[in-house]
Short mmCIF file of C-alpha atoms in Angstrom, two decimals:
data_model
loop_
_atom_site.label_atom_id
_atom_site.label_comp_id
_atom_site.label_asym_id
_atom_site.label_seq_id
_atom_site.Cartn_x
_atom_site.Cartn_y
_atom_site.Cartn_z
CA MET A 1 18.31 34.95 40.46
CA ALA A 2 14.74 34.22 41.53
CA SER A 3 11.95 36.61 40.64
CA GLN A 4 12.07 39.73 42.79
CA ILE A 5 8.53 40.58 41.71
CA HIS A 6 7.11 37.31 43.06
CA THR A 7 9.12 37.60 46.28
CA LEU A 8 8.06 41.17 47.03
CA HIS A 9 4.46 40.46 46.06
CA GLN A 10 4.30 37.61 48.59
CA GLN A 11 5.89 39.76 51.29
CA LEU A 12 3.29 42.48 50.68
CA VAL A 13 0.41 40.00 50.74
CA ASN A 14 1.73 38.40 53.94
CA LYS A 15 2.15 41.87 55.50
CA GLU A 16 5.83 41.15 56.13
CA ILE A 17 6.56 44.59 54.65
CA SER A 18 4.42 47.60 53.88
CA CYS A 19 4.36 49.10 50.41
CA THR A 20 5.15 52.53 51.86
CA ALA A 21 8.27 51.15 53.57
CA LEU A 22 9.35 49.38 50.36
CA ILE A 23 8.97 52.53 48.25
CA GLN A 24 10.69 54.68 50.89
CA GLU A 25 13.60 52.22 50.97
CA LYS A 26 14.11 52.60 47.22
CA LEU A 27 13.77 56.39 47.37
CA ASP A 28 16.34 56.56 50.18
CA ALA A 29 18.75 54.42 48.16
CA LEU A 30 18.30 56.61 45.08
CA LYS A 31 18.51 59.98 46.81
CA PRO A 32 22.34 60.14 47.19
CA ASN A 33 22.57 59.57 43.42
CA THR A 34 25.89 57.76 43.91
CA ASN A 35 26.06 56.48 40.33
CA GLN A 36 24.42 59.56 38.77
CA THR A 37 21.41 57.55 37.63
CA VAL A 38 18.73 59.97 38.85
CA ASN A 39 17.23 62.78 36.79
CA ALA A 40 14.22 63.20 39.08
CA LEU A 41 12.83 61.36 42.09
CA LEU A 42 9.08 60.75 41.93
CA ASP A 43 8.80 60.66 45.71
CA THR A 44 5.42 62.32 46.33
CA PHE A 45 3.79 60.53 43.41
CA ALA A 46 5.23 57.15 44.46
CA LEU A 47 4.39 57.44 48.16
CA ASP A 48 0.79 58.43 47.37
CA LEU A 49 0.40 55.29 45.26
CA ALA A 50 2.07 53.18 47.96
CA ALA A 51 -0.41 54.41 50.60
CA LYS A 52 -3.27 53.26 48.38
CA VAL A 53 -1.74 49.78 48.06
CA ASP A 54 -1.31 49.55 51.84
CA ALA A 55 -4.94 50.58 52.31
CA LYS A 56 -6.11 47.79 49.97
CA ILE A 57 -4.03 45.20 51.83
CA ALA A 58 -5.34 46.43 55.20
CA LYS A 59 -8.90 45.92 53.96
CA GLY A 60 -8.10 42.38 52.88
CA GLU A 61 -8.46 43.18 49.18
CA THR A 62 -6.53 41.21 46.57
CA ILE A 63 -3.60 42.98 44.95
CA GLY A 64 -2.13 42.21 41.53
CA LEU A 65 1.30 40.73 40.97
CA LEU A 66 2.84 44.08 40.00
CA GLU A 67 0.85 46.14 42.49
CA GLY A 68 3.21 48.08 44.74
CA ILE A 69 6.38 47.02 42.89
CA PRO A 70 8.84 49.93 42.45
CA PHE A 71 10.31 50.57 39.01
CA GLY A 72 12.33 53.16 37.11
CA ILE A 73 11.65 54.99 33.86
CA LYS A 74 14.28 56.12 31.38
CA ASP A 75 13.83 59.87 31.04
CA VAL A 76 12.52 59.70 27.48
CA TYR A 77 9.03 58.44 28.43
CA MET A 78 6.07 60.70 29.10
CA LEU A 79 4.56 60.49 32.58
CA GLN A 80 1.87 63.10 32.95
CA GLY A 81 2.80 65.95 35.28
CA THR A 82 6.47 64.96 35.61
CA TYR A 83 9.54 66.41 33.94
CA THR A 84 10.62 64.50 30.84
CA THR A 85 13.97 65.99 29.90
CA ALA A 86 15.60 63.38 27.64
CA SER A 87 18.70 64.40 29.67
CA SER A 88 18.92 67.48 27.44
CA GLU A 89 19.37 71.19 28.00
CA LEU A 90 16.57 71.88 25.53
CA LEU A 91 13.89 70.02 27.49
CA LYS A 92 15.15 70.40 31.05
CA HIS A 93 11.95 72.25 32.07
CA TYR A 94 9.51 70.25 29.93
CA LYS A 95 6.58 68.62 31.75
CA SER A 96 4.71 65.70 30.21
CA ALA A 97 1.15 66.46 29.17
CA TYR A 98 0.23 62.78 28.93
CA THR A 99 1.55 59.30 29.81
CA ALA A 100 3.19 56.84 27.43
CA THR A 101 1.11 53.75 26.68
CA ALA A 102 3.71 51.29 28.01
CA ILE A 103 4.04 53.24 31.26
CA GLN A 104 0.27 53.59 31.60
CA LYS A 105 -0.12 49.82 31.32
CA LEU A 106 2.32 49.37 34.19
CA LEU A 107 0.47 51.98 36.25
CA ASP A 108 -2.82 50.21 35.51
CA ALA A 109 -1.22 47.00 36.81
CA GLY A 110 -0.31 48.81 40.03
CA ALA A 111 3.45 49.15 39.56
CA ILE A 112 4.91 52.30 41.16
CA PRO A 113 7.46 54.51 39.36
CA VAL A 114 10.07 55.94 41.74
CA VAL A 115 12.57 57.65 39.43
CA LYS A 116 13.15 59.20 36.02
CA GLU A 117 16.51 57.78 34.96
CA ASN A 118 19.62 59.34 33.46
CA CYS A 119 20.46 58.45 29.85
CA ASP A 120 22.26 59.74 26.79
CA SER A 121 20.52 62.89 25.57
CA PHE A 122 17.66 61.85 23.21
CA GLY A 123 19.19 58.35 23.23
CA HIS A 124 22.25 59.58 21.32
CA GLY A 125 25.18 57.61 22.69
CA SER A 126 26.49 54.27 23.87
CA SER A 127 27.84 55.28 27.27
CA SER A 128 25.30 57.54 29.06
CA GLU A 129 27.89 60.32 29.21
CA ASN A 130 26.09 62.57 26.74
CA THR A 131 23.80 64.03 29.41
CA ILE A 132 23.36 67.28 31.34
CA PHE A 133 23.06 65.28 34.58
CA GLY A 134 26.61 63.88 34.56
CA ALA A 135 27.94 60.56 33.27
CA VAL A 136 26.26 57.44 34.63
CA LYS A 137 28.75 55.33 36.60
CA ASN A 138 28.92 51.59 36.08
CA ALA A 139 27.34 49.51 38.87
CA LEU A 140 30.41 47.27 39.17
CA ASN A 141 33.17 49.84 38.74
CA PRO A 142 32.34 53.57 39.05
CA ASN A 143 35.37 54.49 36.92
CA LEU A 144 33.73 52.84 33.91
CA VAL A 145 30.74 53.97 31.87
CA GLY A 146 27.29 52.64 32.66
CA GLY A 147 26.60 51.96 29.00
CA GLY A 148 24.06 53.67 26.82
CA SER A 149 21.77 55.03 26.13
CA SER A 150 19.71 53.40 28.94
CA GLY A 151 22.64 53.45 31.36
CA GLY A 152 20.76 54.86 34.35
CA SER A 153 18.07 52.20 33.97
CA ALA A 154 20.55 49.30 33.87
CA VAL A 155 22.63 50.59 36.79
CA ASN A 156 19.55 51.16 38.97
CA VAL A 157 18.48 47.55 38.46
CA ALA A 158 21.99 46.23 39.07
CA LYS A 159 22.26 48.22 42.32
CA ASP A 160 18.74 47.14 43.45
CA TYR A 161 17.55 50.75 43.44
CA THR A 162 14.63 49.56 41.29
CA VAL A 163 13.11 46.09 40.88
CA PHE A 164 12.92 46.66 37.13
CA SER A 165 13.36 49.60 34.81
CA ILE A 166 11.98 50.55 31.43
CA GLY A 167 14.67 51.49 28.95
CA GLY A 168 14.51 52.23 25.24
CA ASP A 169 16.45 50.28 22.61
CA THR A 170 17.13 51.68 19.14
CA GLY A 171 20.46 50.11 18.21
CA GLY A 172 21.36 48.33 21.45
CA SER A 173 20.50 50.90 24.10
CA VAL A 174 18.94 48.36 26.48
CA ARG A 175 21.11 45.36 25.63
CA GLN A 176 24.55 47.00 25.82
CA PRO A 177 24.15 48.67 29.26
CA ALA A 178 22.49 45.48 30.55
CA GLY A 179 25.66 43.63 29.48
CA TYR A 180 27.94 46.24 31.03
CA ASN A 181 26.12 45.93 34.38
CA HIS A 182 25.40 42.16 34.42
CA VAL A 183 21.59 42.24 34.28
CA TYR A 184 18.93 41.08 31.79
CA GLY A 185 17.81 43.52 29.10
CA LEU A 186 15.26 42.79 26.35
CA LYS A 187 14.68 44.43 22.99
CA PRO A 188 11.35 42.83 22.02
CA SER A 189 10.14 42.33 18.47
CA TYR A 190 9.47 45.69 16.87
CA GLY A 191 5.80 46.56 17.36
CA ARG A 192 5.14 44.24 20.30
CA ILE A 193 5.04 47.22 22.68
CA SER A 194 3.61 50.62 21.79
CA ARG A 195 6.06 53.48 21.23
CA TYR A 196 3.38 56.10 21.93
CA GLY A 197 4.80 58.52 24.48
CA LEU A 198 8.42 57.52 23.87
CA MET A 199 10.48 60.42 22.50
CA ALA A 200 11.41 59.24 19.02
CA TYR A 201 15.04 58.74 18.06
CA ALA A 202 14.83 56.46 14.99
CA SER A 203 11.20 55.46 14.59
CA SER A 204 11.81 52.34 12.49
CA THR A 205 13.96 50.69 15.18
CA ASP A 206 12.87 52.29 18.49
CA CYS A 207 11.66 49.68 20.99
CA VAL A 208 10.42 49.82 24.57
CA GLY A 209 12.47 47.33 26.61
CA PRO A 210 12.46 46.03 30.20
CA ILE A 211 15.58 45.55 32.32
CA ALA A 212 15.53 43.23 35.35
CA LYS A 213 17.55 40.67 37.32
CA SER A 214 15.67 37.55 36.21
CA VAL A 215 14.10 36.03 33.12
CA GLU A 216 10.82 35.68 35.00
CA ASP A 217 10.66 39.38 35.84
CA ILE A 218 11.38 40.24 32.20
CA ARG A 219 8.50 37.95 31.19
CA ILE A 220 6.05 39.52 33.66
CA VAL A 221 6.81 43.08 32.63
CA LEU A 222 6.86 42.23 28.91
CA ASN A 223 3.39 40.66 29.12
CA VAL A 224 1.93 43.72 30.83
CA MET A 225 3.30 46.20 28.29
CA SER A 226 2.63 44.17 25.12
CA GLY A 227 -0.31 44.54 22.75
CA LYS A 228 -1.94 46.55 20.02
CA ASP A 229 -2.34 50.27 20.57
CA PRO A 230 -4.55 52.44 18.32
CA LYS A 231 -2.10 55.28 18.95
CA ASP A 232 0.77 53.33 17.36
CA GLN A 233 -0.05 51.72 14.03
CA THR A 234 3.09 49.56 14.08
CA THR A 235 1.82 47.56 17.06
CA TYR A 236 0.19 44.13 16.91
CA ASP A 237 -1.72 41.77 19.20
CA ALA A 238 0.70 39.58 21.12
CA SER A 239 -0.19 36.50 23.12
CA ALA A 240 0.94 36.38 26.73
CA ILE A 241 4.05 34.29 27.38
CA GLU A 242 3.41 31.75 30.14
CA ALA A 243 6.01 30.82 32.76
CA GLU A 244 5.51 27.12 32.09
CA THR A 245 6.23 27.39 28.38
CA ILE A 246 9.61 29.10 28.82
CA SER A 247 10.71 26.46 31.33
CA ASP A 248 10.60 23.77 28.63
CA TYR A 249 13.38 24.31 26.09
CA SER A 250 13.37 20.80 24.64
CA ASN A 251 12.24 22.10 21.23
CA ILE A 252 15.45 24.12 20.75
CA LYS A 253 17.62 21.92 18.54
CA THR A 254 20.00 24.26 16.70
CA VAL A 255 21.96 27.37 17.62
CA GLY A 256 23.86 29.59 15.21
CA TYR A 257 26.53 32.23 15.63
CA PHE A 258 28.10 34.67 13.20
CA LYS A 259 31.68 33.57 12.64
CA ASN A 260 32.75 37.00 11.37
CA PHE A 261 31.79 38.47 14.77
CA ILE A 262 34.11 35.98 16.47
CA ASP A 263 36.93 36.10 13.90
CA SER A 264 37.02 39.91 13.94
CA ASP A 265 40.21 41.68 14.98
CA ALA A 266 38.05 44.06 17.02
CA ILE A 267 36.85 41.49 19.56
CA ASP A 268 38.57 41.30 22.95
CA SER A 269 40.49 38.02 23.27
CA LYS A 270 38.88 37.14 26.62
CA ILE A 271 35.35 37.77 25.31
CA LYS A 272 36.14 35.61 22.29
CA ALA A 273 37.54 32.77 24.41
CA ASP A 274 34.61 32.87 26.82
CA PHE A 275 32.10 32.89 23.96
CA LEU A 276 33.70 29.87 22.32
CA ALA A 277 33.73 28.07 25.69
CA THR A 278 29.99 28.72 25.96
CA ILE A 279 29.48 27.24 22.50
CA GLU A 280 31.22 24.05 23.65
CA LYS A 281 28.95 23.81 26.70
CA ILE A 282 25.91 24.14 24.45
CA LYS A 283 27.21 21.40 22.18
CA ALA A 284 27.73 19.17 25.22
CA LYS A 285 23.98 19.41 25.88
CA GLY A 286 23.26 17.81 22.51
CA ILE A 287 22.33 21.00 20.65
CA GLU A 288 23.72 21.40 17.14
CA VAL A 289 25.75 24.58 16.65
CA LYS A 290 26.20 26.14 13.21
CA ALA A 291 28.61 28.89 12.14
CA LEU A 292 26.74 31.41 9.98
CA ASP A 293 27.85 34.02 7.46
CA PHE A 294 26.69 37.59 7.96
CA PHE A 295 27.41 41.14 6.90
CA LYS A 296 30.65 42.63 8.19
CA SER A 297 30.20 44.62 11.39
CA ASP A 298 31.37 47.87 9.77
CA ILE A 299 28.60 47.52 7.15
CA LEU A 300 26.05 46.97 9.92
CA VAL A 301 27.22 50.02 11.84
CA SER A 302 27.31 52.30 8.79
CA THR A 303 23.88 51.12 7.60
CA TYR A 304 22.34 51.61 11.04
CA TYR A 305 23.80 55.06 11.60
CA THR A 306 22.89 56.22 8.09
CA LEU A 307 19.23 55.41 8.71
CA ALA A 308 19.16 56.35 12.40
CA MET A 309 20.73 59.76 11.78
CA ALA A 310 18.29 60.46 8.96
CA GLU A 311 15.34 59.60 11.16
CA THR A 312 16.59 61.57 14.15
CA ALA A 313 17.18 64.65 11.99
CA SER A 314 13.55 64.41 10.93
CA ASN A 315 12.19 63.63 14.41
CA LEU A 316 14.08 66.44 16.15
CA SER A 317 13.15 69.08 13.58
CA ARG A 318 10.10 69.92 15.75
CA LEU A 319 12.33 71.00 18.63
CA ASP A 320 12.99 74.64 17.83
CA GLY A 321 11.84 76.37 21.02
CA SER A 322 8.48 77.41 19.59
CA ASN A 323 6.24 74.64 20.87
CA TYR A 324 8.76 72.67 22.91
CA GLY A 325 11.93 73.46 24.71
CA ASN A 326 14.10 76.18 26.14
CA ARG A 327 13.69 79.05 23.63
CA ILE A 328 16.49 81.58 23.17
CA GLU A 329 15.39 84.83 21.51
CA ASP A 330 17.51 86.48 18.83
CA LYS A 331 17.13 89.26 16.26
CA ASN A 332 14.61 87.38 14.09
CA LEU A 333 12.72 84.08 13.97
CA LYS A 334 15.32 82.25 11.87
CA GLU A 335 18.15 83.29 14.17
CA SER A 336 16.08 82.34 17.23
CA TYR A 337 15.62 78.85 15.81
CA ALA A 338 19.33 78.57 15.05
CA VAL A 339 20.63 79.76 18.42
CA THR A 340 18.01 77.73 20.34
CA ARG A 341 19.10 74.50 18.68
CA SER A 342 22.80 75.34 18.64
CA GLU A 343 22.97 76.22 22.33
CA ASN A 344 20.61 73.54 23.67
CA PHE A 345 21.51 70.42 21.70
CA SER A 346 24.57 68.43 22.79
CA GLU A 347 27.55 67.98 20.48
CA GLU A 348 26.56 64.35 19.81
CA THR A 349 22.96 65.28 18.99
CA LYS A 350 24.13 68.02 16.64
CA ARG A 351 26.53 65.56 15.02
CA ARG A 352 23.65 63.18 14.32
CA ILE A 353 21.31 65.90 13.05
CA VAL A 354 23.97 67.23 10.65
CA GLY A 355 24.75 63.70 9.47
CA GLY A 356 21.06 62.92 9.00
CA ASN A 357 20.39 66.09 7.02
CA GLN A 358 23.41 65.32 4.86
CA VAL A 359 22.23 61.82 3.87
CA LEU A 360 18.72 63.14 3.17
CA SER A 361 19.87 66.12 1.13
CA GLN A 362 19.48 66.43 -2.62
CA GLY A 363 22.36 64.73 -4.37
CA PHE A 364 23.10 62.41 -1.46
CA SER A 365 19.79 60.70 -0.66
CA ASP A 366 19.95 58.35 -3.67
CA GLU A 367 23.59 57.54 -3.12
CA ILE A 368 23.49 57.07 0.67
CA TYR A 369 20.01 56.92 2.20
CA LEU A 370 18.35 54.71 -0.42
CA LYS A 371 21.39 52.43 -0.38
CA GLY A 372 20.97 52.16 3.40
CA LEU A 373 17.32 51.15 2.95
CA ALA A 374 18.33 48.50 0.42
CA LEU A 375 20.97 47.13 2.76
CA ARG A 376 18.41 46.95 5.59
CA ASP A 377 16.17 44.84 3.35
CA ALA A 378 19.12 42.59 2.51
CA ILE A 379 19.93 42.19 6.21
CA SER A 380 16.34 41.18 6.96
CA GLU A 381 16.40 38.64 4.12
CA ASN A 382 19.65 37.22 5.49
CA PHE A 383 18.00 36.74 8.88
CA GLU A 384 15.03 34.94 7.31
CA LYS A 385 17.41 32.44 5.71
CA ASP A 386 19.35 32.03 8.95
CA PHE A 387 16.23 31.18 10.92
CA GLU A 388 15.37 28.48 8.42
CA ALA A 389 18.65 26.82 9.47
CA VAL A 390 18.73 27.54 13.24
CA ASP A 391 16.31 28.20 16.10
CA ILE A 392 18.45 30.74 17.95
CA ILE A 393 21.37 33.02 17.13
CA LEU A 394 23.86 33.59 19.94
CA SER A 395 26.38 36.40 19.95
CA PRO A 396 28.51 38.54 22.26
CA VAL A 397 26.76 41.76 23.29
CA THR A 398 29.83 43.91 22.69
CA PRO A 399 33.26 43.29 21.16
CA SER A 400 35.00 44.82 24.19
CA THR A 401 34.60 45.60 27.88
CA PRO A 402 33.21 48.93 29.21
CA PRO A 403 35.54 51.89 28.61
CA GLU A 404 36.59 54.38 31.25
CA ILE A 405 34.41 57.43 31.70
CA GLY A 406 35.59 60.18 29.34
CA SER A 407 37.21 58.03 26.67
CA SER A 408 34.09 57.62 24.50
CA LEU A 409 33.53 61.37 24.34
CA LYS A 410 37.02 61.77 22.87
CA ASP A 411 36.42 59.15 20.17
CA PRO A 412 32.84 59.11 18.79
CA HIS A 413 33.85 56.63 16.09
CA ALA A 414 34.92 54.08 18.71
CA MET A 415 31.60 54.66 20.49
CA TYR A 416 29.69 53.87 17.28
CA LEU A 417 31.74 50.68 16.78
CA SER A 418 30.80 49.48 20.28
CA ASP A 419 27.33 48.89 18.80
CA ALA A 420 28.70 46.56 16.12
CA TYR A 421 27.08 43.40 17.55
CA THR A 422 23.70 44.93 18.45
CA VAL A 423 22.61 47.12 15.52
CA GLY A 424 22.08 44.28 13.02
CA PHE A 425 19.29 42.77 15.14
CA SER A 426 17.72 46.23 15.42
CA LEU A 427 17.71 46.61 11.64
CA GLY A 428 16.04 43.18 11.42
CA GLN A 429 13.47 44.22 14.09
CA LEU A 430 14.15 40.95 15.93
CA PRO A 431 13.60 40.02 19.59
CA THR A 432 16.98 40.03 21.34
CA LEU A 433 17.83 39.53 25.01
CA THR A 434 21.05 40.22 26.88
CA VAL A 435 21.78 37.67 29.60
CA PRO A 436 24.45 38.27 32.28
CA GLN A 437 26.38 35.09 31.52
CA GLY A 438 29.00 33.64 29.20
CA THR A 439 31.29 36.66 28.74
CA GLU A 440 32.26 39.71 30.80
CA THR A 441 29.54 41.72 29.03
CA GLY A 442 27.05 38.88 28.72
CA LEU A 443 25.52 37.08 25.77
CA GLN A 444 22.89 38.12 23.28
CA ILE A 445 20.06 35.73 22.36
CA THR A 446 18.10 36.39 19.16
CA ALA A 447 15.13 34.62 17.58
CA ALA A 448 13.00 35.15 14.50
CA LYS A 449 10.65 38.13 14.49
CA HIS A 450 7.63 37.78 16.84
CA ASN A 451 9.24 34.78 18.54
CA ASP A 452 10.02 36.53 21.83
CA GLU A 453 8.98 33.43 23.76
CA LEU A 454 11.84 31.41 22.27
CA VAL A 455 14.37 34.02 23.40
CA LEU A 456 13.17 33.69 27.01
CA LYS A 457 13.22 29.89 26.73
CA PHE A 458 16.83 29.87 25.66
CA ALA A 459 17.72 32.30 28.43
CA ASN A 460 16.39 29.77 30.92
CA PHE A 461 18.40 27.04 29.17
CA LEU A 462 21.61 29.07 29.50
CA LYS A 463 20.83 29.84 33.14
CA ASP A 464 20.73 26.09 33.81
CA THR A 465 23.70 25.28 31.54
CA ILE A 466 26.50 27.81 32.13
#
């Protein structure tokens, strides 16, 4: 698909549409909440900004490329003065006191947020069912899950309710729902975009990620949000990625894939067949394809969840109803803390907090947590060797198709395993993009750390090839 951002920008400049009419159109589409993607409409805020854009155009002033473009925000990002609930009972009345850096950069560029989007509570889930606002319904089949945890964001893009949306990816939470809903979803290199103002799930793998319908729109939004932020010490200066450079993919010579992902008994036979057919099409273009060895998917999943649960237990310890959240009073302070957290956290969030406290507890931390850290280092070293042999790693996004709504809640273990093909790249902190091609849930393109440009290049190659 062509860039929606460029198209709408030109229509605004040519006065073919007004910004107010564009924003109202998106708000009207979102209001029925057909797919349960909406936590809050930002109607007054958005229409005020739209009026200012229209006034600039009427005066003949130049507007920026993103100015007046409507977008959605996963409800884990701070936007000053708006509710930021994380789709949780605990924070359902919490109003942001400040704005996240990534969102502020988009506002500074003139983009207009129209909706806070439904997601798994605190990012805990792979289906966007773990939410007080009702399960997100898949854009293609409302009986299926929207994917998680950024399900509302992916569905809104797929349904054209937003031009792009900002999700959050910890272990696949942008890439998996993007695959389930046939759109593009990027997890950039860790540190490329500031996490300041994003509610932390697992700080060592949390990434801000754009979701859109074209590679070009992903590139535009990524450039705006990228860069060093003094409020996030993990960030770094990142050069802008130019449209011309990602149109030339002649320097991509080798592609690798993990044969244990494809030989696994867990992978759906149709996804496997489609993936292998894609590999043959790539070979036909003269690119060398190499089968690579990697850690078994169950090791990846257990390593990721060991570390992620430990970090979320630590990050959510501040939510006790004293400074943040829906406080429930009891007979003393300790009991108030206990009942506040017990009544307000979802079952999945409590499961992850208990698991995290277990692996960090005395007697278990050496045996489990430190082993997880060592395995993460080994995974990163494995990736470094792989990228000495290949330019790109290609993989399925998920081993199976989207489940029906309700089934994941009955089987948390199956939900964790649905992340088997995404979590390894999170542990390696690598740039990874879901593209809506190749299999029923898309393909995943991964490059070496800080090489986000190459991921977008290969996405353009696939768009022209399959």
